[in-house]
Backbone atoms as SQL, in Angstrom:
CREATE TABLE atoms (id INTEGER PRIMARY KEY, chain TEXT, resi INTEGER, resn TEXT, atom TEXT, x REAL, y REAL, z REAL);
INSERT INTO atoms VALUES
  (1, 'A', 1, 'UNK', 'N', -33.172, -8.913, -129.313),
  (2, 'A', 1, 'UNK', 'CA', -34.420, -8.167, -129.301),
  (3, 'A', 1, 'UNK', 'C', -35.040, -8.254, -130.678),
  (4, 'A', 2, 'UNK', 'N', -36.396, -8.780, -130.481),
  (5, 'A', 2, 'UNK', 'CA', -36.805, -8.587, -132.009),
  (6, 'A', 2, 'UNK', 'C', -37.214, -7.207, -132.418),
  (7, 'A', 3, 'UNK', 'N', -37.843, -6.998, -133.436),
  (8, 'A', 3, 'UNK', 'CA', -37.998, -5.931, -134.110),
  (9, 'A', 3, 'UNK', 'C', -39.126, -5.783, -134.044),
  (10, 'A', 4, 'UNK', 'N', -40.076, -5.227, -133.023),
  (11, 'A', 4, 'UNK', 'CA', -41.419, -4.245, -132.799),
  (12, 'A', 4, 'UNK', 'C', -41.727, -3.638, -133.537),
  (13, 'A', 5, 'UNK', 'N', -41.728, -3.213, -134.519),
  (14, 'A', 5, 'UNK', 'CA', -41.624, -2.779, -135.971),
  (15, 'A', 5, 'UNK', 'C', -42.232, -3.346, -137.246),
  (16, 'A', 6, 'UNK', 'N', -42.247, -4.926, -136.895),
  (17, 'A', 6, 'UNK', 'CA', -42.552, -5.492, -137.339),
  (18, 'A', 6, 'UNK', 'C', -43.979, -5.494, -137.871),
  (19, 'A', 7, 'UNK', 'N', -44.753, -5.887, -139.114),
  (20, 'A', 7, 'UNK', 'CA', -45.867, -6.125, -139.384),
  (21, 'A', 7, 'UNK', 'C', -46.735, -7.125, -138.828),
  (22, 'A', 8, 'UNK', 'N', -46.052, -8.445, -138.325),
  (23, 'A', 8, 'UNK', 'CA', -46.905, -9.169, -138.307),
  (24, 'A', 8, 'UNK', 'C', -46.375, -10.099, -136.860),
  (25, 'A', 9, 'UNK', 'N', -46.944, -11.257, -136.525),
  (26, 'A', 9, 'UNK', 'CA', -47.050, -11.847, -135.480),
  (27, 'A', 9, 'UNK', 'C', -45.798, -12.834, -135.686),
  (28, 'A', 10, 'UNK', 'N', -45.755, -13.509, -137.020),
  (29, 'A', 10, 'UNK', 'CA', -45.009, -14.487, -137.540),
  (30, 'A', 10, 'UNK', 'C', -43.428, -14.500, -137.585),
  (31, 'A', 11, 'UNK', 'N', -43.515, -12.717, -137.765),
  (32, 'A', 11, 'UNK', 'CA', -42.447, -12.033, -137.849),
  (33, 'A', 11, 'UNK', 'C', -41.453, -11.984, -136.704),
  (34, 'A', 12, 'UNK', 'N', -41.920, -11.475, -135.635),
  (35, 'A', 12, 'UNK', 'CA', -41.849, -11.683, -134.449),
  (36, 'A', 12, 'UNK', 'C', -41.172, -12.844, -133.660),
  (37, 'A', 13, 'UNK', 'N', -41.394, -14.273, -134.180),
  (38, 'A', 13, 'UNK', 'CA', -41.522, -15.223, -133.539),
  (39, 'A', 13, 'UNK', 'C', -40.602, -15.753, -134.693),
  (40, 'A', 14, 'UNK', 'N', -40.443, -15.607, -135.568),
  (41, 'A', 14, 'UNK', 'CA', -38.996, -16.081, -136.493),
  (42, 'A', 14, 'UNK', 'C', -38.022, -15.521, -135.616),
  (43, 'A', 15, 'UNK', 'N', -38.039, -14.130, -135.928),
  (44, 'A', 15, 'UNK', 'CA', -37.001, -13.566, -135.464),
  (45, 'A', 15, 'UNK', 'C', -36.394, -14.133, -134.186),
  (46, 'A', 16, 'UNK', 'N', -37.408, -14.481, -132.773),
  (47, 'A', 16, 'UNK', 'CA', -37.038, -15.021, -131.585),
  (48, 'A', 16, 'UNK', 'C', -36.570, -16.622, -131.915),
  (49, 'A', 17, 'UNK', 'N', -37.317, -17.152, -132.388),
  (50, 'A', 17, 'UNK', 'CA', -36.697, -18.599, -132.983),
  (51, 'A', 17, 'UNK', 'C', -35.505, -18.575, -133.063),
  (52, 'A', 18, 'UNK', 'N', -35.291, -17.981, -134.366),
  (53, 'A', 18, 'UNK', 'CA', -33.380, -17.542, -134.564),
  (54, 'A', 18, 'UNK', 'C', -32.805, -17.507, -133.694),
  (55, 'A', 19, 'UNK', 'N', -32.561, -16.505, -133.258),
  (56, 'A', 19, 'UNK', 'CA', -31.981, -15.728, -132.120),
  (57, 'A', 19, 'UNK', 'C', -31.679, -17.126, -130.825),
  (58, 'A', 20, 'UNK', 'N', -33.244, -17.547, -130.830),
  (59, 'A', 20, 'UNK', 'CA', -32.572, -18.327, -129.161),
  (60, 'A', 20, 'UNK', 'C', -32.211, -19.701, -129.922),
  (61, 'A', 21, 'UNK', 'N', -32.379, -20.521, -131.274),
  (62, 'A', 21, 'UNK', 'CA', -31.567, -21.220, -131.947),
  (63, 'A', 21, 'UNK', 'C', -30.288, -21.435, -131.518),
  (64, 'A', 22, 'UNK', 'N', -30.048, -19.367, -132.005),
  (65, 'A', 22, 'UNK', 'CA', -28.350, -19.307, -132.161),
  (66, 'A', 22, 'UNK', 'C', -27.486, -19.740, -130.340),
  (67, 'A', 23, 'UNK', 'N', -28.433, -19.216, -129.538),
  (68, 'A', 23, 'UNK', 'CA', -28.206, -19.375, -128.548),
  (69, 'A', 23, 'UNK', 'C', -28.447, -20.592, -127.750),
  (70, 'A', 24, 'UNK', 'N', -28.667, -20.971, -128.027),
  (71, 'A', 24, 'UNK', 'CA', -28.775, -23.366, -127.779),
  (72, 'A', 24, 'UNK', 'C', -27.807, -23.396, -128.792),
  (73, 'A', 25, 'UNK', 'N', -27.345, -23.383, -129.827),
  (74, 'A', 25, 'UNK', 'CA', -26.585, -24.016, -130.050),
  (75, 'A', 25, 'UNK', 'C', -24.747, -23.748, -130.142),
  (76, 'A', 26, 'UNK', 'N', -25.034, -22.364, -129.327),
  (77, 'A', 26, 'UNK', 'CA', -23.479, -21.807, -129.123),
  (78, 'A', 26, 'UNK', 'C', -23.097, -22.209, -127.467),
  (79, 'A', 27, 'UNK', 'N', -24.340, -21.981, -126.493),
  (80, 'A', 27, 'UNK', 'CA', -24.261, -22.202, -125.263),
  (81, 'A', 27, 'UNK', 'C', -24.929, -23.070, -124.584),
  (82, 'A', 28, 'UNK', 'N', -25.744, -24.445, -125.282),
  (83, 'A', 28, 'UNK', 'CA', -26.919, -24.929, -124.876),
  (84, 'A', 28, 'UNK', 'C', -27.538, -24.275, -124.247),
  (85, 'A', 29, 'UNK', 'N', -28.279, -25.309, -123.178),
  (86, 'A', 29, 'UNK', 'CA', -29.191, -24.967, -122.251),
  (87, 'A', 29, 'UNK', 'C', -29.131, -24.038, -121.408),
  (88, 'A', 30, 'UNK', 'N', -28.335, -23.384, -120.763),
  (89, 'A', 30, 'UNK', 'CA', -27.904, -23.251, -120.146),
  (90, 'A', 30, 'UNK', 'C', -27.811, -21.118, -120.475),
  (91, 'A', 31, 'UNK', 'N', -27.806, -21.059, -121.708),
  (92, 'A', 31, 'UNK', 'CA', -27.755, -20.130, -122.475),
  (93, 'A', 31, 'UNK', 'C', -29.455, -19.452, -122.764),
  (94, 'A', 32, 'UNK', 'N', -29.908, -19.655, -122.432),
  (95, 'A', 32, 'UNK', 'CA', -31.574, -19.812, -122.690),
  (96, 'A', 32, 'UNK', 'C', -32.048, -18.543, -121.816),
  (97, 'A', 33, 'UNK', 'N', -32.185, -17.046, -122.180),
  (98, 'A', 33, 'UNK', 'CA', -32.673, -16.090, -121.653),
  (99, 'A', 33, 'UNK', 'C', -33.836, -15.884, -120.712),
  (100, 'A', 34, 'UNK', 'N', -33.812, -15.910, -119.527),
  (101, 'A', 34, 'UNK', 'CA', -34.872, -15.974, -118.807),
  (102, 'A', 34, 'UNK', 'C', -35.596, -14.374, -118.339),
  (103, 'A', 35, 'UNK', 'N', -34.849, -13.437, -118.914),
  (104, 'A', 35, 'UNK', 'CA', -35.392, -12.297, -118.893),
  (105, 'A', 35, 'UNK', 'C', -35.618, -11.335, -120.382),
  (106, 'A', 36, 'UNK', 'N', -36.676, -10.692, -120.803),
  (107, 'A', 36, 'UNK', 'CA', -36.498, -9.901, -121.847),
  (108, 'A', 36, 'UNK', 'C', -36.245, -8.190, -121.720),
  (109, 'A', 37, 'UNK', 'N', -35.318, -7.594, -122.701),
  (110, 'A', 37, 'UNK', 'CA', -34.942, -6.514, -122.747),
  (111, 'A', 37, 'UNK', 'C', -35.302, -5.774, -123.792),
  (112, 'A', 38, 'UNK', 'N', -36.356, -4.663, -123.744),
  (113, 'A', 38, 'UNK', 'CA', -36.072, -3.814, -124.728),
  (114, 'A', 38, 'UNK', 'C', -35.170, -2.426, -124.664),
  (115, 'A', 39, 'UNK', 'N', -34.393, -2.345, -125.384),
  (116, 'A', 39, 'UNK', 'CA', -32.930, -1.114, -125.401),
  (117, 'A', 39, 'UNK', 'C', -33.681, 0.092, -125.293),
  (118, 'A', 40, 'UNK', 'N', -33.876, 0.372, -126.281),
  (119, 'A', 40, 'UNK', 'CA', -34.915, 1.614, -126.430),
  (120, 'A', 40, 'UNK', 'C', -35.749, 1.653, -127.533),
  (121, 'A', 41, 'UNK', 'N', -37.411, 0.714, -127.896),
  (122, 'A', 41, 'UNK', 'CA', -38.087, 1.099, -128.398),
  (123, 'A', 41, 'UNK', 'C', -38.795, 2.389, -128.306),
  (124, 'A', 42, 'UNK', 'N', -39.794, 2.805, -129.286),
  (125, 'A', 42, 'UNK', 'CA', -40.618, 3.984, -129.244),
  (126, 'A', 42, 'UNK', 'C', -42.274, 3.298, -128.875),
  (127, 'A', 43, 'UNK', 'N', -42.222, 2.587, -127.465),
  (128, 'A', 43, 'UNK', 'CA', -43.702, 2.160, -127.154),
  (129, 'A', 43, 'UNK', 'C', -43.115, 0.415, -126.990),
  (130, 'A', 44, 'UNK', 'N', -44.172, -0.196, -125.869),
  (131, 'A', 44, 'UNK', 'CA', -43.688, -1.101, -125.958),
  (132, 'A', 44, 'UNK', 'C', -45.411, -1.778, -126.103),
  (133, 'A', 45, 'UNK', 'N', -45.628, -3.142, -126.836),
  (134, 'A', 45, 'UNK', 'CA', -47.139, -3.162, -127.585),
  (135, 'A', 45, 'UNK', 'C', -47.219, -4.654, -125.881),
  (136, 'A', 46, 'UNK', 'N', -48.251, -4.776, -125.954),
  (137, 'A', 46, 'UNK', 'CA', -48.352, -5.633, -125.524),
  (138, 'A', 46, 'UNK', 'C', -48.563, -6.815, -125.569),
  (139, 'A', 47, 'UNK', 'N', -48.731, -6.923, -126.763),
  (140, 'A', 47, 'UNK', 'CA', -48.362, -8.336, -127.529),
  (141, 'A', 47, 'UNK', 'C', -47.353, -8.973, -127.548),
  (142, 'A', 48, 'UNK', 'N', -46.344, -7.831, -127.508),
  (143, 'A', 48, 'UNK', 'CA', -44.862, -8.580, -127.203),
  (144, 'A', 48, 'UNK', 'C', -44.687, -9.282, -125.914),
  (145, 'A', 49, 'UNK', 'N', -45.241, -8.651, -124.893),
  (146, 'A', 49, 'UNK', 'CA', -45.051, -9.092, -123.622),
  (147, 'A', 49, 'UNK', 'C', -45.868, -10.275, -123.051),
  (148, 'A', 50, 'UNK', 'N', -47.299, -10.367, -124.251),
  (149, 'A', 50, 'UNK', 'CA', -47.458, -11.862, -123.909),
  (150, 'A', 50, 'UNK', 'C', -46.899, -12.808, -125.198),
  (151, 'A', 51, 'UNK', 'N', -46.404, -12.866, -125.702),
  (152, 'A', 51, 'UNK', 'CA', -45.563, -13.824, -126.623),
  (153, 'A', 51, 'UNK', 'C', -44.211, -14.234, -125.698),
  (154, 'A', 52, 'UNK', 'N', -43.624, -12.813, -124.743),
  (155, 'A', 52, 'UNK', 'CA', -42.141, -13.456, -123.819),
  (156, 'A', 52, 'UNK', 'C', -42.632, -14.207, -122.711),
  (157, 'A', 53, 'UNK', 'N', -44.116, -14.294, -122.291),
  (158, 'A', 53, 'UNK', 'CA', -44.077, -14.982, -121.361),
  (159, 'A', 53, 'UNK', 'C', -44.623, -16.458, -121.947),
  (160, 'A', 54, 'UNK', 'N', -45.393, -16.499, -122.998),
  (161, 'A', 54, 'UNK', 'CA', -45.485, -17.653, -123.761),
  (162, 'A', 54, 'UNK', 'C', -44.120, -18.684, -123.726),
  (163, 'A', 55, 'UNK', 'N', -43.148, -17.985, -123.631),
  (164, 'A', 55, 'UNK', 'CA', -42.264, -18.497, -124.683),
  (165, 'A', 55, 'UNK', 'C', -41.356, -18.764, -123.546),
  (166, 'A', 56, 'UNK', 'N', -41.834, -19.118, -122.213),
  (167, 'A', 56, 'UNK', 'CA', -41.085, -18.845, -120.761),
  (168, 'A', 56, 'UNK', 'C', -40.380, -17.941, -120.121),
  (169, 'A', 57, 'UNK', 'N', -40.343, -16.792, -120.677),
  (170, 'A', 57, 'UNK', 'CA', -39.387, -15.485, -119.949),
  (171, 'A', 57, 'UNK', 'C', -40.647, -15.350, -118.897),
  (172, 'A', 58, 'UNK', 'N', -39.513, -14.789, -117.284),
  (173, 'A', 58, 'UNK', 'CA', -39.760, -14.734, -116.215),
  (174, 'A', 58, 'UNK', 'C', -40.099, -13.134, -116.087),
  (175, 'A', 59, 'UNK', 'N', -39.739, -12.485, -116.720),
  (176, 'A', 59, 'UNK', 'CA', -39.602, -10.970, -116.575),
  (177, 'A', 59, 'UNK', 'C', -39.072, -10.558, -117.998),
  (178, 'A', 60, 'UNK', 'N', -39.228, -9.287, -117.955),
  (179, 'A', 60, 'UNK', 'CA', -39.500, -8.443, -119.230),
  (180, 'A', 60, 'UNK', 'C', -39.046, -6.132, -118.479),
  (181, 'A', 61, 'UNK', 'N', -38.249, -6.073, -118.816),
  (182, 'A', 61, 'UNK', 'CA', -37.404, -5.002, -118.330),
  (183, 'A', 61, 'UNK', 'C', -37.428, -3.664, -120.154),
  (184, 'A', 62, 'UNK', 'N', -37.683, -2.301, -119.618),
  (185, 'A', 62, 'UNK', 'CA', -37.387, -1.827, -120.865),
  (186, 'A', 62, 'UNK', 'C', -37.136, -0.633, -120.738),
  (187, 'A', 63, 'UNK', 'N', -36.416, 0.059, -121.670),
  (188, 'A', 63, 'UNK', 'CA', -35.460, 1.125, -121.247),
  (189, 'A', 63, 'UNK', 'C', -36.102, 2.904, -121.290),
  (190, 'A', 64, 'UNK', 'N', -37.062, 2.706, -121.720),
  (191, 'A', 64, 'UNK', 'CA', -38.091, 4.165, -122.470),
  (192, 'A', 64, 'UNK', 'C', -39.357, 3.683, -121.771),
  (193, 'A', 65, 'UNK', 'N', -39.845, 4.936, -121.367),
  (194, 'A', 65, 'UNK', 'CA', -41.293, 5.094, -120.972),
  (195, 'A', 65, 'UNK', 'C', -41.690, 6.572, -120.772),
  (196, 'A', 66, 'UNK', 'N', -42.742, 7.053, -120.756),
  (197, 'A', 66, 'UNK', 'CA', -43.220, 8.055, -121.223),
  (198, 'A', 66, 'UNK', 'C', -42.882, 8.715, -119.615),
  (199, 'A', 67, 'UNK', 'N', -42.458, 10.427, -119.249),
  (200, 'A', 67, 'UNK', 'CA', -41.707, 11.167, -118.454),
  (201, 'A', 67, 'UNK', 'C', -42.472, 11.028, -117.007),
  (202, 'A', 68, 'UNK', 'N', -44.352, 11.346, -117.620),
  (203, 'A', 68, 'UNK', 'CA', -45.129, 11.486, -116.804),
  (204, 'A', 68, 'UNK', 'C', -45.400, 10.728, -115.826),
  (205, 'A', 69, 'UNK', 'N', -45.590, 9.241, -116.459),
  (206, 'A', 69, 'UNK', 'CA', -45.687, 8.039, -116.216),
  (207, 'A', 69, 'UNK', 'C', -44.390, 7.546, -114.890),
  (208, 'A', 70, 'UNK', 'N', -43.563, 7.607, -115.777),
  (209, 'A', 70, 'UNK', 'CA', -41.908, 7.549, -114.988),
  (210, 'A', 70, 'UNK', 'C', -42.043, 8.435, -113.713),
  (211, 'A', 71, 'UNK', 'N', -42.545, 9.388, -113.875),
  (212, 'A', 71, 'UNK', 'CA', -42.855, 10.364, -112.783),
  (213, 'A', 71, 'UNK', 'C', -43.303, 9.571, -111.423),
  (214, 'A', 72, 'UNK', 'N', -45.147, 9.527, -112.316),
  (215, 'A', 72, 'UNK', 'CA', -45.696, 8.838, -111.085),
  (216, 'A', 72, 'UNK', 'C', -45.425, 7.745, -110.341),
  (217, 'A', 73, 'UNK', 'N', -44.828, 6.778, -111.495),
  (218, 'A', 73, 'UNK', 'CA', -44.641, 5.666, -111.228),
  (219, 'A', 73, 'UNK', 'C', -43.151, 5.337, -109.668),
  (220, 'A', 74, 'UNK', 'N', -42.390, 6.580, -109.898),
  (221, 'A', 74, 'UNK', 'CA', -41.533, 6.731, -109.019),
  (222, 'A', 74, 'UNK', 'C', -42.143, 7.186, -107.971),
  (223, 'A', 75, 'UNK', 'N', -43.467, 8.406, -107.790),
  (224, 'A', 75, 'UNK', 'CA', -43.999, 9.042, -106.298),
  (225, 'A', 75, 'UNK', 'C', -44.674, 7.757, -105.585),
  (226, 'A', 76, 'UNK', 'N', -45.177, 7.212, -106.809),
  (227, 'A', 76, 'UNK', 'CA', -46.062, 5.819, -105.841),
  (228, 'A', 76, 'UNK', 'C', -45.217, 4.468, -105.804),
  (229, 'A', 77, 'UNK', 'N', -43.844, 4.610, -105.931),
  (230, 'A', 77, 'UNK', 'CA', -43.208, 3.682, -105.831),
  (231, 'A', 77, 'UNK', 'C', -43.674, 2.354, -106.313),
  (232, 'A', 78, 'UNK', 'N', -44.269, 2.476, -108.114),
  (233, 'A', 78, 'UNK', 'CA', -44.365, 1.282, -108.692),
  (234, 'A', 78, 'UNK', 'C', -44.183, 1.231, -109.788),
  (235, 'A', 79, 'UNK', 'N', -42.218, 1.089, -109.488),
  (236, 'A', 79, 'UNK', 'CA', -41.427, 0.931, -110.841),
  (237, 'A', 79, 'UNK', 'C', -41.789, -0.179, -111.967),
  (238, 'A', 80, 'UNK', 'N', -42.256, -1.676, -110.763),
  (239, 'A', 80, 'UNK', 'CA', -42.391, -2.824, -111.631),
  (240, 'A', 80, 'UNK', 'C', -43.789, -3.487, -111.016),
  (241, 'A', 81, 'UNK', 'N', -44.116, -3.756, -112.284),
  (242, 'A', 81, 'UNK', 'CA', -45.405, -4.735, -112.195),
  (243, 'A', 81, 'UNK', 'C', -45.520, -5.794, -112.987),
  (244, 'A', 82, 'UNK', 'N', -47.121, -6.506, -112.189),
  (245, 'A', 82, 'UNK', 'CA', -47.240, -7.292, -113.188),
  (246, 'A', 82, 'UNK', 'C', -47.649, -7.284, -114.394),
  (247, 'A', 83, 'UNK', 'N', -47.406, -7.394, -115.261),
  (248, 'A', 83, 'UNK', 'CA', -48.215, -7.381, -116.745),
  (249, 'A', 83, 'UNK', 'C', -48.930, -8.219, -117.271),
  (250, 'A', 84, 'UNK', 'N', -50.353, -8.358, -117.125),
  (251, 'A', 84, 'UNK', 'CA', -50.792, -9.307, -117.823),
  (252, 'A', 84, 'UNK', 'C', -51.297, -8.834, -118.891),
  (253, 'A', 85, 'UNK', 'N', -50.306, -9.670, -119.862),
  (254, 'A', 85, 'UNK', 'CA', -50.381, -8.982, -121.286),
  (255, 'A', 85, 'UNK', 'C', -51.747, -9.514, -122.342),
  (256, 'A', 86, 'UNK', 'N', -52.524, -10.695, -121.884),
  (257, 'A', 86, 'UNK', 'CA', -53.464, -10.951, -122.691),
  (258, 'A', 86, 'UNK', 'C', -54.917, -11.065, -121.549),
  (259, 'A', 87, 'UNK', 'N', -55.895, -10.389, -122.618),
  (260, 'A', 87, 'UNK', 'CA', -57.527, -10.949, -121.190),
  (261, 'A', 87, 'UNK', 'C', -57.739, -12.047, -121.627),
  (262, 'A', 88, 'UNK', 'N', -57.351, -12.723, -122.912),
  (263, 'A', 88, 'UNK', 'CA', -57.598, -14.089, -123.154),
  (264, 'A', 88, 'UNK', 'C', -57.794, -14.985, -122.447),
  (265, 'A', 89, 'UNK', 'N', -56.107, -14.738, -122.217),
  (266, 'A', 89, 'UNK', 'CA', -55.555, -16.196, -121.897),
  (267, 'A', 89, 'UNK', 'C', -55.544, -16.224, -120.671),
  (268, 'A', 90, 'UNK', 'N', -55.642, -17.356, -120.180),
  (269, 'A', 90, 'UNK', 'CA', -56.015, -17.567, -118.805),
  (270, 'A', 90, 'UNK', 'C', -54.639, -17.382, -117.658),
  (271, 'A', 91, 'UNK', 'N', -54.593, -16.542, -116.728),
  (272, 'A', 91, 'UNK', 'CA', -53.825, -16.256, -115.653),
  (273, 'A', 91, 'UNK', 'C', -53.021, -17.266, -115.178),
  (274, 'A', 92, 'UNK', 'N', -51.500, -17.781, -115.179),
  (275, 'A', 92, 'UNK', 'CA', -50.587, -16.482, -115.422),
  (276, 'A', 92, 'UNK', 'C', -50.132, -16.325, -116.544),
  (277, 'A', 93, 'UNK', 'N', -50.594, -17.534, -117.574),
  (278, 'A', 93, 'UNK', 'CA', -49.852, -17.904, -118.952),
  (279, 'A', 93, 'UNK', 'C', -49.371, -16.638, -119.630),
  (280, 'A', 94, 'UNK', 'N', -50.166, -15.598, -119.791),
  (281, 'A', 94, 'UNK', 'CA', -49.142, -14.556, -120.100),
  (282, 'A', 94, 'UNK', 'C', -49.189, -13.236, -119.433),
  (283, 'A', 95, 'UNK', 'N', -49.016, -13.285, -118.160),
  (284, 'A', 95, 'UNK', 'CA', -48.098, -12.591, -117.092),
  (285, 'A', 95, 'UNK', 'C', -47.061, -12.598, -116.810),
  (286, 'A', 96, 'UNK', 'N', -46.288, -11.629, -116.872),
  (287, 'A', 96, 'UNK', 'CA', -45.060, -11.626, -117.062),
  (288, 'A', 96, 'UNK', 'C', -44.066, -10.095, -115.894),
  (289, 'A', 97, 'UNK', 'N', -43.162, -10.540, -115.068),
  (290, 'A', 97, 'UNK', 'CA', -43.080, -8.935, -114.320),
  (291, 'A', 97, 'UNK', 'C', -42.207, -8.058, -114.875),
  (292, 'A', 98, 'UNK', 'N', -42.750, -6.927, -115.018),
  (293, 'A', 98, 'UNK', 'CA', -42.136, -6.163, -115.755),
  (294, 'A', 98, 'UNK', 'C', -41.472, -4.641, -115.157),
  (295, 'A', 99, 'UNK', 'N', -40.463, -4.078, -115.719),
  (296, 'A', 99, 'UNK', 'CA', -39.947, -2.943, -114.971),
  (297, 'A', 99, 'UNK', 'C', -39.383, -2.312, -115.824),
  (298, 'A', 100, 'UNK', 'N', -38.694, -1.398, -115.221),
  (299, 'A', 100, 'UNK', 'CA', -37.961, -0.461, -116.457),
  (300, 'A', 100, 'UNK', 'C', -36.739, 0.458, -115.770),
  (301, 'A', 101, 'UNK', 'N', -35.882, 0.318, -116.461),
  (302, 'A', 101, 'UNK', 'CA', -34.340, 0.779, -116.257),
  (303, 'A', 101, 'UNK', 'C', -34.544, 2.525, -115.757),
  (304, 'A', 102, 'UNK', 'N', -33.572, 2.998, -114.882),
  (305, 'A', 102, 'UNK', 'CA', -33.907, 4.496, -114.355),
  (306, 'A', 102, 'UNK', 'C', -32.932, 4.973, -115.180);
């Protein structure tokens, strides 16, 4: 998980570099995360979520969300959606489905 915390965009995308580096070259291909997890940030930006689908993640899962939200989101039975994380970019390039742990 990178660090949301982060200042900048660059930051971000080192950090994931690394990380899936370390992971090609301990497990190749084969090793290559097709889902993203956040543990428990405080907010999740949406920038992050179009950079994981940039970057080929299929889905994007995260552990915190606000009570109310969680609420409704359980009466209307819509734990997971789609996220399209940029108006930019053109549909689905960064859409990504997203949900969140109970």
């Amino acid at each position: 998980m990178s660090d949301e915390a982060t200042t900048h965009y660059s930051a971000v995308i080192d950090q994931m570099t690394l990380g899936l580096r370390f992971l090609n070259d301990t497990f190749g291909e084969c090793g290559r995360p097709r889902v993203a997890w956040h543990i428990d940030p405080f907010g999740h930006a949406r920038e992050h979520a179009s950079i994981f689908a940039q970057m080929g993640y299929d889905g994007f899962f995260f552990g915190r969300l606000d009570y109310q939200d969680k609420t409704r989101r359980m009466k209307t039975k819509e734990m997971e959606m789609l996220w399209r994380a940029s108006e930019s970019l053109t549909p689905p390039l960064a859409d990504l489905f997203t949900g969140t742990n109970l």
